[in-house]
Amino acid sequence: MTVSTELAARLYRLMWEVRTFELIAADRYREGDLPGFIHLSLGQEACAVGACAALGAGDFITSTHRGHGHCLAKGADPRLMMAELFAKSAGYGKGRGGSMHIADVAMGVLGANGIVGQSLGLGTGAALSLQIRKEPHCVVAFFGEGASGTGIAHEAMNMAAIWKLPIVFFCEANRYAELSPYAVHVSVERIADRAAAYGFPGVTVDGEDVLAVHAAVTEAAERARAGGGATLIEARTYRWHGHYEGDPQVYKTQAERDTGTDFDPILRFERQGAGGLPADALSGLRVEAEARIREAAEWAAGLQSPPASAIGEDVYAG
């Protein structure tokens, strides 16, 4: 796939922003600075970035418990995201929602959430709203293969098919649902094959190839906006870390844990020629991306923690 240098630079910079955000979050979590649980998308950067780069300002996404990359790629503010992870009141949810509940409606991010499969239902509702209001936009609903067997996944896809809703169901098939290997809980070799039961297209792409992801979502989004209905995209990718930070990953073999660069979408992009960008340009983009995320983390870490009295705020309306 041929891309402009402008798009290539955007893809590369965003992948490094997501990578850096996740690495810093992992470090800060190990140091005890982040409360609760965090679920990282290291190794899956091409999915979030490739998909969201195909969307416009009027399009929406719904996300999952592993949603930092989705939010960043759609334009969420890394400062406010970091503040949320640090449980500071400047965060998107005043520091109360944490890693799994980041939303920025103004940027089209309708929310990450911790309930498996709910992104499909939320996305279907948003797509119905766009259709009723006759707005020429679409929704991308991210979910993992673990969510593909939930009741709401089938209900959402069936409704989207019946009403020809403007939605792209995007499955990040990262080989594991929590601690269970793909083959244990998915009855078909390719999740994309399930689309045939609903009468809309199902596409399998290499989720480590940001250009392939971008091309697939561009086509599906254009079809959705034009009234052609839903598409199911299955992006085959790899989750570097465990289900959650601190997961010992005993369900993986040692070879699977020592992946090295076998599944690195950033390296893949570089080896593909990076859209013709020279090495010095790539280096500059990486420095720029890393600096932006580091600054966001330092800013959030330096904020005052909310007072104990704030626990009573926003409990009741009026």
C-alpha positions as a printed Julia matrix, in Angstrom:
318×3 Matrix{Float64}:
   0.0     0.0    0.0
   1.32    3.43  -0.99
   0.77    6.23   1.54
   1.65    9.88   1.63
   4.61   11.0    3.7
   2.16   13.02   5.82
   0.13    9.92   6.69
   3.27    7.84   7.2
   4.59   10.4    9.68
   1.28   10.48  11.51
   1.14    6.7   11.8
   4.72    6.42  13.0
   4.46    9.21  15.56
   1.21    7.87  16.98
   2.54    4.32  17.29
   5.45    5.68  19.3
   3.1     7.75  21.45
   1.07    4.65  22.27
   4.21    2.56  22.86
   5.72    5.19  25.15
   2.49    5.71  27.07
   2.24    2.0   27.79
   5.89    1.63  28.79
   5.69    4.57  31.19
   2.4     3.29  32.61
   4.02   -0.11  33.19
   6.99    1.47  34.98
   4.83    3.72  37.13
   2.55    0.82  38.04
   5.51   -1.28  39.17
   6.69    1.66  41.28
   3.31    1.81  43.01
   2.33    5.2   41.62
  -0.84    4.0   39.84
  -3.68    2.5   41.86
  -5.98   -0.26  40.66
  -5.32   -2.43  37.63
  -4.0    -1.51  34.19
  -4.17   -3.55  31.0
  -1.63   -2.6   28.33
  -1.7    -2.89  24.55
   2.05   -3.2   23.93
   2.5    -4.96  20.61
  -0.94   -3.91  19.38
  -0.1    -0.33  18.4
  -0.85   -0.88  14.7
  -4.45   -1.81  15.46
  -5.39    1.37  17.31
  -3.35    3.71  15.14
  -4.18    2.17  11.77
  -7.89    2.09  12.55
  -8.26    5.55  14.06
  -6.18    7.18  11.3
  -8.97    6.13   8.92
 -11.55    8.1   10.9
 -12.61   11.7   10.81
 -13.52   14.18  13.52
 -17.2    13.25  13.29
 -16.61    9.53  13.67
 -16.72    7.71  17.01
 -14.99    4.81  18.72
 -15.96    2.6   21.63
 -13.15    0.92  23.5
 -12.28   -1.82  26.0
 -10.39   -2.36  29.26
  -7.24   -2.37  27.05
  -8.0     1.02  25.57
  -5.11    3.45  26.1
  -3.99    3.1   22.47
  -7.48    3.59  21.07
  -8.01    6.78  23.07
  -4.63    8.27  22.16
  -4.99    7.4   18.48
  -8.42    9.06  18.32
  -7.07   12.26  19.84
  -7.52   12.05  23.6
  -5.21   14.28  25.63
  -2.31   12.25  27.11
  -2.09   14.67  30.04
  -5.67   14.02  31.08
  -5.23   10.3   30.48
  -2.13   10.18  32.69
  -3.89   12.23  35.35
  -6.67    9.66  35.36
  -4.19    6.8   35.77
  -2.52    8.67  38.64
  -5.95    9.17  40.28
  -5.72   12.95  40.09
  -8.8    15.17  39.85
  -7.57   16.69  36.58
  -8.1    13.34  34.87
 -10.9    12.56  32.45
 -12.97   11.0   35.25
 -11.6    13.16  38.05
  -9.25   10.3   38.82
 -12.11    8.03  39.86
 -12.51    5.86  36.79
  -8.89    4.95  36.26
  -7.35    3.18  33.31
 -10.47    1.32  32.19
 -12.9     4.25  32.07
 -11.42    6.98  29.89
 -13.78    8.92  27.64
 -13.56   12.11  25.6
 -16.84   12.61  23.76
 -15.62   15.79  22.07
 -12.87   13.76  20.38
 -15.23   10.93  19.47
 -14.04    8.62  22.25
 -17.27    7.27  23.73
 -15.44    5.44  26.44
 -13.33    2.55  27.47
 -15.04    0.2   29.89
 -14.28   -2.84  32.0
 -17.23   -5.02  30.97
 -16.24   -7.55  28.32
 -18.18   -7.05  25.1
 -19.96   -3.83  26.04
 -18.09   -1.82  23.41
 -20.16   -3.59  20.74
 -23.47   -2.62  22.32
 -22.38    0.95  22.94
 -21.06    1.22  19.39
 -24.27   -0.14  17.92
 -26.29    2.41  19.86
 -24.05    5.23  18.66
 -24.34    4.0   15.07
 -28.13    3.93  15.35
 -28.03    7.5   16.63
 -25.95    8.58  13.62
 -28.41    6.86  11.28
 -31.47    8.44  12.89
 -29.88   11.89  12.77
 -28.78   11.26   9.17
 -25.18   12.17   9.96
 -22.56   10.92   7.46
 -20.26    9.41  10.04
 -19.49    5.96  11.45
 -18.43    4.1   14.58
 -15.55    1.7   15.18
 -16.23   -0.68  18.07
 -13.04   -2.28  19.34
 -13.21   -5.63  21.12
 -11.05   -8.67  21.75
 -11.6   -12.27  20.71
 -12.63  -13.02  24.28
 -15.65  -10.77  23.77
 -16.56  -12.43  20.48
 -18.42  -15.19  22.32
 -20.54  -12.93  24.51
 -24.24  -12.58  23.96
 -24.05   -8.86  23.35
 -21.55   -9.38  20.51
 -24.07  -11.46  18.56
 -26.98   -9.21  19.46
 -25.1    -6.11  18.36
 -23.98   -7.62  15.06
 -27.49   -8.91  14.33
 -29.06   -5.51  15.0
 -26.39   -3.74  12.94
 -27.11   -6.11  10.04
 -30.88   -5.71  10.2
 -30.73   -1.92  10.24
 -27.6    -1.55   8.07
 -25.96    0.59  10.71
 -22.77    2.59  10.03
 -20.42    0.57  12.24
 -17.14   -1.31  11.96
 -16.72   -4.14  14.44
 -12.95   -4.33  15.01
 -11.66   -7.43  16.77
  -8.12   -7.3   18.13
  -7.39  -11.03  18.17
  -4.3   -11.02  20.37
  -4.2   -14.83  20.97
  -5.5   -14.78  24.52
  -8.71  -13.89  26.33
  -7.51  -13.08  29.81
  -5.57  -16.29  30.55
  -7.13  -18.6   27.92
  -5.58  -19.38  24.51
  -7.65  -18.57  21.43
  -8.46  -22.17  20.5
  -9.92  -22.91  23.93
 -12.76  -20.41  23.69
 -13.32  -19.6   20.0
 -15.07  -22.23  17.88
 -13.85  -21.05  14.48
 -10.38  -20.47  13.09
 -11.23  -16.93  12.0
 -13.63  -14.69  13.87
 -14.19  -12.76  10.64
 -15.98  -15.86   9.25
 -18.88  -15.16  11.61
 -19.84  -12.1    9.58
 -21.34  -14.37   6.91
 -24.1   -15.37   9.34
 -25.22  -11.74   9.49
 -24.84  -10.96   5.81
 -22.11   -8.33   5.99
 -18.41   -8.51   5.04
 -15.84  -10.16   7.29
 -12.17   -9.34   6.76
  -9.04  -10.76   8.38
  -5.94   -8.57   8.37
  -2.44   -8.69   9.79
  -2.82   -6.64  12.94
   0.93   -6.04  13.11
   0.82   -4.19   9.76
  -0.42   -0.64  10.31
  -0.87   -0.07   6.59
  -3.02   -3.17   6.17
  -5.14   -2.16   9.16
  -5.52    1.37   7.84
  -6.57    0.16   4.39
  -9.14   -2.27   5.77
 -10.74    0.27   8.11
 -10.71    2.98   5.45
 -12.71    0.74   3.12
 -15.1    -0.4    5.84
 -15.64    3.13   7.16
 -16.35    4.49   3.7
 -18.86    1.72   3.12
 -20.54    2.42   6.46
 -20.8     6.16   5.87
 -22.32    5.54   2.43
 -25.13    3.44   3.88
 -23.61    0.04   3.1
 -23.83   -1.2    6.67
 -21.49   -3.01   8.99
 -18.18   -4.8    8.52
 -16.39   -7.19  10.87
 -12.6    -6.8   10.83
 -10.41   -9.31  12.6
  -6.88   -8.02  13.18
  -4.49  -10.82  14.14
  -2.04   -9.32  16.6
   0.0   -10.18  19.69
  -0.2    -8.97  23.28
   3.35   -8.56  24.61
   2.45   -8.4   28.29
   0.0   -10.44  30.31
  -3.71   -9.81  30.67
  -2.94   -7.28  33.4
   0.28   -5.79  34.71
   1.75   -8.25  37.16
   0.23  -11.25  35.38
   2.86  -14.05  35.68
   1.71  -15.47  32.32
   2.11  -19.08  33.44
  -0.29  -20.05  30.66
   2.37  -19.13  28.07
   5.45  -21.13  27.17
   8.84  -19.52  27.71
   9.2   -19.13  23.95
   5.95  -17.17  23.83
   7.11  -14.9   26.64
  10.44  -14.23  24.91
   8.98  -12.77  21.73
  11.71  -10.21  21.14
  10.94   -8.36  17.92
   8.91  -11.12  16.29
   5.7    -9.15  16.8
   6.65   -5.47  16.65
   4.41   -3.3   14.44
   6.79   -0.34  14.6
   9.71   -2.4   13.34
   7.43   -3.88  10.69
   6.56   -0.41   9.44
  10.23    0.56   9.31
  11.08   -2.59   7.36
   8.28   -1.82   4.92
   9.99    1.45   4.1
   7.99    3.69   6.46
   6.22    5.41   3.62
   9.52    6.69   2.24
  10.42    8.66   5.36
  14.2     8.93   5.84
  15.91    7.67   9.0
  16.45   11.14  10.42
  12.77   11.98  10.04
  11.78    8.77  11.82
  14.21    9.53  14.63
  12.78   13.01  15.02
   9.21   11.72  15.12
  10.12    9.2   17.8
  11.84   11.85  19.94
   8.82   14.13  19.55
   6.38   11.36  20.5
   8.36   10.21  23.52
   8.81   13.76  24.78
   5.08   14.48  24.57
   4.15   11.42  26.62
   6.95   11.86  29.16
   5.86   15.46  29.73
   2.28   14.28  30.25
   3.37   11.71  32.84
   5.56   14.19  34.71
   2.78   16.76  34.72
   0.25   14.27  36.06
   2.64   12.92  38.7
   3.25   16.44  39.98
  -0.41   17.22  40.59
  -1.81   17.31  44.1
  -3.9    14.31  45.09
  -7.56   15.19  45.68
  -8.57   15.8   49.31
 -10.47   13.14  51.21
 -13.5    15.43  51.25
 -13.84   15.0   47.48
 -15.14   11.48  47.99
 -18.61   12.91  48.53
 -18.68   14.92  45.31
 -20.85   13.89  42.35
 -22.63   11.21  44.37
 -26.02   12.93  44.16
 -27.47   15.17  41.49
 -28.66   18.67  42.13
